[in-house]
Short mmCIF file of C-alpha atoms and ligand atoms in Angstrom, two decimals:
data_model
loop_
_atom_site.label_atom_id
_atom_site.label_comp_id
_atom_site.label_asym_id
_atom_site.label_seq_id
_atom_site.Cartn_x
_atom_site.Cartn_y
_atom_site.Cartn_z
CA UNK A 1 -6.13 21.18 17.97
CA UNK A 2 -7.70 18.08 16.45
CA UNK A 3 -10.86 17.76 14.18
CA UNK A 4 -13.55 15.19 14.68
CA UNK A 5 -16.83 14.43 13.08
CA UNK A 6 -19.25 15.49 15.91
CA UNK A 7 -23.25 14.05 15.82
CA UNK A 8 -25.12 16.43 17.65
CA UNK A 9 -28.68 15.23 16.84
CA UNK A 10 -29.09 11.85 15.23
CA UNK A 11 -31.01 12.17 11.16
CA UNK A 12 -31.57 10.73 7.94
CA UNK A 13 -27.73 10.46 6.69
CA UNK A 14 -29.07 12.34 3.27
CA UNK A 15 -29.09 15.21 5.45
CA UNK A 16 -24.95 14.93 6.58
CA UNK A 17 -25.61 14.76 9.88
CA UNK A 18 -22.12 14.85 11.08
CA UNK A 19 -20.58 18.03 11.34
CA UNK A 20 -16.79 18.74 11.88
CA UNK A 21 -15.28 20.34 15.03
CA UNK A 22 -12.16 21.13 16.38
CA UNK A 23 -11.33 20.83 19.61
CA UNK A 24 -8.04 20.41 22.02
CA UNK A 25 -6.37 17.48 21.89
CA UNK A 26 -7.82 14.68 24.05
CA UNK A 27 -5.12 13.61 27.33
CA UNK A 28 -5.02 10.17 28.42
CA UNK A 29 -6.44 9.64 31.77
CA UNK A 30 -4.44 6.82 33.61
CA UNK A 31 -4.39 3.48 32.17
CA UNK A 32 -5.29 5.41 28.96
CA UNK A 33 -3.37 6.08 25.72
CA UNK A 34 -4.09 8.06 22.67
CA UNK A 35 -3.90 7.57 19.28
CA UNK A 36 -3.00 9.29 16.33
CA UNK A 37 -5.56 8.20 13.85
CA UNK A 38 -4.78 6.66 11.09
CA UNK A 39 -7.76 4.70 9.41
CA UNK A 40 -11.30 4.34 10.85
CA UNK A 41 -13.51 1.87 9.38
CA UNK A 42 -17.56 2.40 8.49
CA UNK A 43 -19.94 0.06 10.15
CA UNK A 44 -23.43 -0.72 9.63
CA UNK A 45 -23.34 0.51 13.49
CA UNK A 46 -22.52 3.46 12.58
CA UNK A 47 -25.44 4.00 10.15
CA UNK A 48 -27.67 2.89 13.20
CA UNK A 49 -25.78 5.11 15.52
CA UNK A 50 -25.99 8.60 13.10
CA UNK A 51 -29.73 7.93 12.04
CA UNK A 52 -30.60 7.14 15.90
CA UNK A 53 -31.93 3.62 15.84
CA UNK A 54 -29.99 2.71 18.50
CA UNK A 55 -30.41 4.71 21.97
CA UNK A 56 -27.74 7.40 22.09
CA UNK A 57 -26.37 7.71 25.79
CA UNK A 58 -24.09 10.31 25.06
CA UNK A 59 -24.52 13.75 22.44
CA UNK A 60 -22.47 15.05 21.18
CA UNK A 61 -20.48 11.56 19.88
CA UNK A 62 -17.83 10.95 17.46
CA UNK A 63 -19.11 7.84 15.71
CA UNK A 64 -16.40 4.79 14.60
CA UNK A 65 -15.09 1.45 16.78
CA UNK A 66 -12.86 0.46 14.05
CA UNK A 67 -9.74 2.60 14.80
CA UNK A 68 -6.56 1.87 13.88
CA UNK A 69 -3.60 4.81 14.89
CA UNK A 70 -0.34 5.33 16.27
CA UNK A 71 0.12 5.94 20.35
CA UNK A 72 1.59 8.96 20.65
CA UNK A 73 0.94 9.71 24.62
CA UNK A 74 0.84 7.32 27.32
CA UNK A 75 -1.11 7.87 30.59
CA UNK A 76 -0.05 7.55 34.43
CA UNK A 77 0.16 3.67 35.16
CA UNK A 78 -0.05 2.15 31.32
CA UNK A 79 2.26 -1.23 31.10
CA UNK A 80 2.92 -2.91 27.67
CA UNK A 81 2.09 -0.17 25.23
CA UNK A 82 4.50 2.01 24.13
CA UNK A 83 4.74 5.31 21.89
CA UNK A 84 5.42 4.67 18.36
CA UNK A 85 3.04 1.52 18.05
CA UNK A 86 0.54 1.15 15.86
CA UNK A 87 -3.07 -0.19 17.86
CA UNK A 88 -6.51 -1.02 17.21
CA UNK A 89 -9.51 0.65 19.11
CA UNK A 90 -12.55 -1.50 18.57
CA UNK A 91 -16.13 -2.02 19.81
CA UNK A 92 -15.83 -2.81 23.28
CA UNK A 93 -14.23 0.27 24.57
CA UNK A 94 -14.10 -1.30 28.20
CA UNK A 95 -15.81 -3.78 30.38
CA UNK A 96 -16.04 -2.57 34.03
CA UNK A 97 -14.23 -5.45 35.87
CA UNK A 98 -16.87 -5.66 38.72
CA UNK A 99 -20.12 -7.11 38.03
CA UNK A 100 -20.45 -10.84 37.62
CA UNK A 101 -19.85 -11.96 34.44
CA UNK A 102 -16.82 -9.44 34.09
CA UNK A 103 -15.77 -11.42 37.20
CA UNK A 104 -16.35 -15.04 35.18
CA UNK A 105 -14.00 -13.69 32.49
CA UNK A 106 -17.48 -13.16 30.68
CA UNK A 107 -16.80 -9.24 29.56
CA UNK A 108 -18.43 -9.37 26.32
CA UNK A 109 -21.82 -9.98 28.54
CA UNK A 110 -20.51 -7.01 31.44
CA UNK A 111 -23.45 -5.29 32.98
CA UNK A 112 -22.24 -1.96 32.31
CA UNK A 113 -20.08 -1.83 28.92
CA UNK A 114 -19.16 1.08 27.25
CA UNK A 115 -18.74 0.34 23.22
CA UNK A 116 -16.46 3.17 21.27
CA UNK A 117 -18.25 5.51 19.16
CA UNK A 118 -21.66 5.22 21.62
CA UNK A 119 -20.43 6.08 25.39
CA UNK A 120 -17.10 7.08 24.38
CA UNK A 121 -15.88 9.42 21.14
CA UNK A 122 -14.93 7.17 18.41
CA UNK A 123 -12.65 6.86 15.74
CA UNK A 124 -14.10 9.51 13.04
CA UNK A 125 -11.43 11.96 14.43
CA UNK A 126 -7.85 12.89 14.10
CA UNK A 127 -7.11 11.26 17.68
CA UNK A 128 -8.88 8.86 20.13
CA UNK A 129 -7.82 8.05 24.16
CA UNK A 130 -8.86 4.20 25.11
CA UNK A 131 -8.15 2.01 27.92
CA UNK A 132 -4.21 1.00 26.93
CA UNK A 133 -5.51 -2.83 27.77
CA UNK A 134 -8.31 -2.81 25.47
CA UNK A 135 -6.37 -1.70 22.55
CA UNK A 136 -4.86 -4.57 20.63
CA UNK A 137 -1.59 -4.29 18.57
CA UNK A 138 -2.31 -3.96 14.83
CA UNK A 139 0.12 -6.82 12.73
CA UNK A 140 2.41 -5.04 10.46
CA UNK A 141 1.16 -7.44 7.37
CA UNK A 142 -1.45 -5.02 7.18
CA UNK A 143 -1.90 -1.23 6.58
CA UNK A 144 -4.24 0.63 8.34
CA UNK A 145 -7.36 0.53 5.83
CA UNK A 146 -6.96 -3.13 5.77
CA UNK A 147 -6.84 -3.48 9.02
CA UNK A 148 -9.78 -0.95 10.23
CA UNK A 149 -12.48 -3.64 9.05
CA UNK A 150 -10.96 -6.61 10.62
CA UNK A 151 -11.60 -4.87 13.98
CA UNK A 152 -15.61 -5.56 13.92
CA UNK A 153 -16.72 -7.84 11.31
CA UNK A 154 -13.62 -10.17 11.77
CA UNK A 155 -13.25 -10.03 15.42
CA UNK A 156 -17.26 -10.80 16.12
CA UNK A 157 -16.88 -13.37 13.32
CA UNK A 158 -13.66 -15.15 14.93
CA UNK A 159 -15.87 -15.17 18.40
CA UNK A 160 -18.86 -16.80 16.37
CA UNK A 161 -16.29 -19.25 14.51
CA UNK A 162 -15.04 -20.47 18.20
CA UNK A 163 -18.22 -20.27 19.78
CA UNK A 164 -19.28 -22.69 17.16
CA UNK A 165 -16.80 -25.43 18.18
CA UNK A 166 -15.52 -25.74 14.61
CA UNK A 167 -12.86 -28.19 14.55
CA UNK A 168 -10.16 -28.88 11.77
CA UNK A 169 -11.15 -30.64 8.78
CA UNK A 170 -15.03 -30.30 9.73
CA UNK A 171 -17.64 -28.59 7.35
CA UNK A 172 -19.31 -25.21 8.40
CA UNK A 173 -22.58 -23.71 6.47
CA UNK A 174 -22.50 -20.02 6.47
CA UNK A 175 -26.56 -18.45 6.13
CA UNK A 176 -25.60 -14.71 4.61
CA UNK A 177 -22.49 -13.66 3.15
CA UNK A 178 -21.37 -9.91 4.38
CA UNK A 179 -18.50 -8.19 5.62
CA UNK A 180 -18.16 -11.10 8.77
CA UNK A 181 -18.72 -14.11 6.52
CA UNK A 182 -16.26 -13.11 4.20
CA UNK A 183 -13.49 -13.01 6.79
CA UNK A 184 -14.91 -16.21 8.32
CA UNK A 185 -14.73 -17.97 5.53
CA UNK A 186 -11.06 -17.48 4.94
CA UNK A 187 -10.41 -18.54 8.52
CA UNK A 188 -12.53 -21.74 7.76
CA UNK A 189 -10.30 -22.79 4.80
CA UNK A 190 -7.32 -21.94 6.45
CA UNK A 191 -8.46 -24.47 9.09
CA UNK A 192 -9.01 -27.16 6.36
CA UNK A 193 -12.49 -26.89 6.76
CA UNK A 194 -14.82 -27.73 3.73
CA UNK A 195 -17.42 -24.55 3.49
CA UNK A 196 -20.80 -24.11 1.90
CA UNK A 197 -22.55 -20.76 1.67
CA UNK A 198 -26.26 -19.88 1.85
CA UNK A 199 -27.19 -16.77 0.08
CA UNK A 200 -29.84 -15.24 -1.93
CA UNK A 201 -27.78 -12.95 -3.82
CA UNK A 202 -25.86 -13.95 -7.08
CA UNK A 203 -22.89 -11.79 -6.43
CA UNK A 204 -22.66 -13.28 -3.02
CA UNK A 205 -22.78 -16.81 -4.45
CA UNK A 206 -19.53 -15.78 -6.95
CA UNK A 207 -17.85 -13.98 -4.29
CA UNK A 208 -18.16 -17.35 -1.57
CA UNK A 209 -16.70 -19.34 -4.27
CA UNK A 210 -13.90 -17.17 -5.24
CA UNK A 211 -12.75 -17.42 -1.32
CA UNK A 212 -13.16 -21.13 -1.79
CA UNK A 213 -16.82 -22.44 -0.68
CA UNK A 214 -17.32 -25.78 -2.69
CA UNK A 215 -20.87 -24.82 -2.48
CA UNK A 216 -23.17 -21.44 -2.97
CA UNK A 217 -26.79 -21.12 -3.03
CA UNK A 218 -30.22 -20.52 -1.41
CA UNK A 219 -31.11 -21.15 1.85
CA UNK A 220 -33.71 -23.89 2.11
CA UNK A 221 -36.79 -22.73 3.69
CA UNK A 222 -39.83 -24.21 5.21
CA UNK A 223 -43.04 -24.38 4.23
CA UNK A 224 -44.43 -20.98 4.30
CA UNK A 225 -41.07 -18.92 4.12
CA UNK A 226 -41.07 -16.75 1.48
CA UNK A 227 -38.05 -16.55 -0.74
CA UNK A 228 -36.22 -18.56 -3.31
CA UNK A 229 -36.76 -22.16 -4.67
CA UNK A 230 -36.05 -24.52 -1.49
CA UNK A 231 -32.74 -26.61 -2.00
CA UNK A 232 -32.95 -29.15 0.85
CA UNK A 233 -29.30 -30.27 2.16
CA UNK A 234 -28.17 -33.73 1.56
CA UNK A 235 -30.92 -33.82 -1.57
CA UNK A 236 -29.89 -33.60 -5.10
CA UNK A 237 -28.49 -30.12 -5.78
CA UNK A 238 -28.35 -29.35 -1.61
CA UNK A 239 -24.76 -29.56 -0.23
CA UNK A 240 -24.13 -32.40 2.32
CA UNK A 241 -24.74 -32.04 5.78
CA UNK A 242 -22.91 -29.56 8.08
CA UNK A 243 -21.31 -30.09 11.35
CA UNK A 244 -21.66 -26.46 12.41
CA UNK A 245 -23.38 -23.35 11.14
CA UNK A 246 -23.33 -19.76 11.86
CA UNK A 247 -26.26 -17.56 10.88
CA UNK A 248 -25.27 -13.69 9.76
CA UNK A 249 -28.51 -12.39 8.28
CA UNK A 250 -31.16 -11.68 10.93
CA UNK A 251 -34.02 -13.42 9.56
CA UNK A 252 -35.43 -16.00 12.29
CA UNK A 253 -36.61 -18.11 9.64
CA UNK A 254 -33.12 -19.06 8.79
CA UNK A 255 -33.14 -21.03 12.07
CA UNK A 256 -34.69 -23.89 11.55
CA UNK A 257 -33.04 -24.21 8.16
CA UNK A 258 -29.69 -24.10 10.12
CA UNK A 259 -30.86 -26.69 12.39
CA UNK A 260 -31.73 -28.87 9.52
CA UNK A 261 -28.37 -28.54 7.90
CA UNK A 262 -26.56 -29.61 10.48
CA UNK A 263 -25.44 -32.81 11.96
CA UNK A 264 -26.56 -34.75 15.44
CA UNK A 265 -24.31 -33.17 17.85
CA UNK A 266 -23.70 -29.71 15.65
CA UNK A 267 -23.69 -26.48 16.47
CA UNK A 268 -25.75 -23.57 15.27
CA UNK A 269 -24.13 -19.96 15.96
CA UNK A 270 -26.23 -16.92 15.38
CA UNK A 271 -24.17 -13.89 14.86
CA UNK A 272 -26.84 -10.88 14.96
CA UNK A 273 -27.37 -8.40 17.33
CA UNK A 274 -31.34 -8.37 16.29
CA UNK A 275 -33.31 -11.09 14.37
CA UNK A 276 -36.91 -11.41 13.52
CA UNK A 277 -38.98 -14.02 15.43
CA UNK A 278 -37.91 -17.46 14.99
CA UNK A 279 -40.66 -19.11 13.48
CA UNK A 280 -41.81 -22.66 15.84
CA UNK A 281 -40.19 -25.53 14.41
CA UNK A 282 -40.37 -29.54 15.04
CA UNK A 283 -38.48 -31.07 18.12
CA UNK A 284 -36.84 -33.22 15.97
CA UNK A 285 -34.65 -30.58 14.22
CA UNK A 286 -32.78 -29.87 17.46
CA UNK A 287 -32.87 -33.47 19.31
CA UNK A 288 -29.35 -35.22 18.53
CA UNK A 289 -27.87 -32.90 20.94
CA UNK A 290 -27.67 -30.35 18.36
CA UNK A 291 -26.80 -27.27 20.04
CA UNK A 292 -28.18 -23.15 19.46
CA UNK A 293 -26.80 -20.20 20.69
CA UNK A 294 -26.35 -16.44 20.08
CA UNK A 295 -22.96 -14.62 19.70
CA UNK A 296 -23.06 -11.27 21.78
CA UNK A 297 -20.12 -8.21 21.53
CA UNK A 298 -16.49 -10.11 21.86
CA UNK A 299 -13.78 -9.73 24.37
CA UNK A 300 -10.12 -8.97 24.35
CA UNK A 301 -9.20 -12.53 23.83
CA UNK A 302 -11.43 -12.33 20.78
CA UNK A 303 -9.46 -9.33 19.59
CA UNK A 304 -5.97 -10.20 19.99
CA UNK A 305 -6.79 -13.88 18.88
CA UNK A 306 -8.17 -12.88 15.75
CA UNK A 307 -5.56 -9.93 14.85
CA UNK A 308 -2.84 -12.52 15.05
CA UNK A 309 -4.59 -14.98 13.16
CA UNK A 310 -5.39 -12.56 10.25
CA UNK A 311 -1.68 -11.81 9.62
CA UNK A 312 -0.76 -15.19 9.84
CA UNK A 313 -3.21 -16.60 7.27
CA UNK A 314 -3.31 -13.33 5.79
CA UNK A 315 -6.88 -12.80 5.52
CA UNK A 316 -8.09 -10.36 2.55
CA UNK A 317 -10.38 -7.42 2.94
CA UNK A 318 -11.76 -5.59 -0.24
CA UNK A 319 -11.70 -1.85 0.94
CA UNK A 320 -13.46 1.08 -0.50
CA UNK A 321 -11.62 3.99 0.90
CA UNK A 322 -12.69 7.56 1.44
CA UNK A 323 -11.38 10.63 2.42
CA UNK A 324 -11.50 11.68 5.88
CA UNK A 325 -13.54 14.67 4.71
CA UNK A 326 -16.14 12.67 3.09
CA UNK A 327 -17.38 10.79 6.16
CA UNK A 328 -20.96 11.71 5.63
CA UNK A 329 -20.54 10.60 2.09
CA UNK A 330 -19.48 6.94 3.23
CA UNK A 331 -22.44 6.56 5.32
CA UNK A 332 -24.83 7.70 2.81
CA UNK A 333 -23.02 5.36 0.74
CA UNK A 334 -23.17 2.29 2.58
CA UNK A 335 -26.95 2.76 3.31
CA UNK A 336 -27.67 3.00 -0.49
CA UNK A 337 -25.50 -0.23 -1.04
CA UNK A 338 -23.06 1.38 -3.28
CA UNK A 339 -19.88 0.25 -1.40
CA UNK A 340 -18.93 -2.84 -2.30
CA UNK A 341 -16.55 -4.08 0.18
CA UNK A 342 -15.82 -2.56 3.89
CA UNK A 343 -15.97 1.42 3.90
CA UNK A 344 -12.85 3.02 5.55
CA UNK A 345 -12.28 6.57 6.43
CA UNK A 346 -8.45 7.06 5.46
CA UNK A 347 -8.06 9.77 8.34
CA UNK A 348 -4.15 10.52 8.30
CA UNK A 349 -1.49 10.01 6.33
CA UNK A 350 0.29 6.56 7.31
CA UNK A 351 3.61 7.06 9.01
CA UNK A 352 5.28 4.59 6.64
CA UNK A 353 4.90 2.02 4.54
CA UNK A 354 3.88 -1.36 5.89
CA UNK A 355 3.72 -3.38 2.65
CA UNK A 356 7.96 -3.27 1.94
ZN1 ZN B 401 -19.01 -2.63 13.65
ZN1 ZN B 402 -18.77 -5.69 33.91
#
């Protein structure tokens, strides 16, 4: 038997909607593996799942899509994954492999995707089954609790970096400085890039400077936008013009601000599932062959490349660890903003010390 946190009906996390249940060990089907889970990250998307802000296609469901565990059973026809290997399961549980986007190699845009913890049971549990081909190796550099948050914030952040076309030595502007951005800055610094960070929060400004930002301050917002005093790029007190920008905060008024912050030929990538309406802006902000694009989901390539790169750097994650029994508390703390760093459920004792 394995224990798992089940969501039967979405509700405010104050009411402890997750219920611990025991069920028979899940068996891996053809092409699947089973992981004995060591840790699972607690993401803001889990909060939206549990409180019913997202449409929930399957109930009851086990949340959690940043899952680290050790393979303990292998289904028929699996190649290249062995028992005893430590692997991760992330947001893209599987893509259909048959639709137009999948055939074009754009599995992140799959028309019938399944997401971990939404369509299929996720990682707030002692075991999970997942398609072997969609699991990613976890480098030994990281403990399970350190690796878990990399599987969501890190992988999507890496995809944003790729799509922003950032090249070594260029200057990158980040708008918003949460879980994803604080991993992205470590990659950009590793690539020798200068990084400037726009965020209103003094605490995030300090963290950004600690992680190597050469400038940190509030975003330059146009007339009529609410918020802090504008600091325009290339003006006294503002940072120099950037080559690329990534927007993490879901605020549409940041789009013209980011376009204003990048040079002609530069790129603005939006890493957000939802965003408030983008205000109209003068054409000259995007003229000069600037590119504006959004980033949607991730591919296997993003997960594999980022986990390798994260170990090479190695990136640091600040984690707050909760025992498996405290899943409801972890969600409540995440909602109230009580978590500094990434919340992670420690599901089981790790099999061995990875840090040496
Ligand atoms: Zn997530
Ligand atoms: Zn597809």
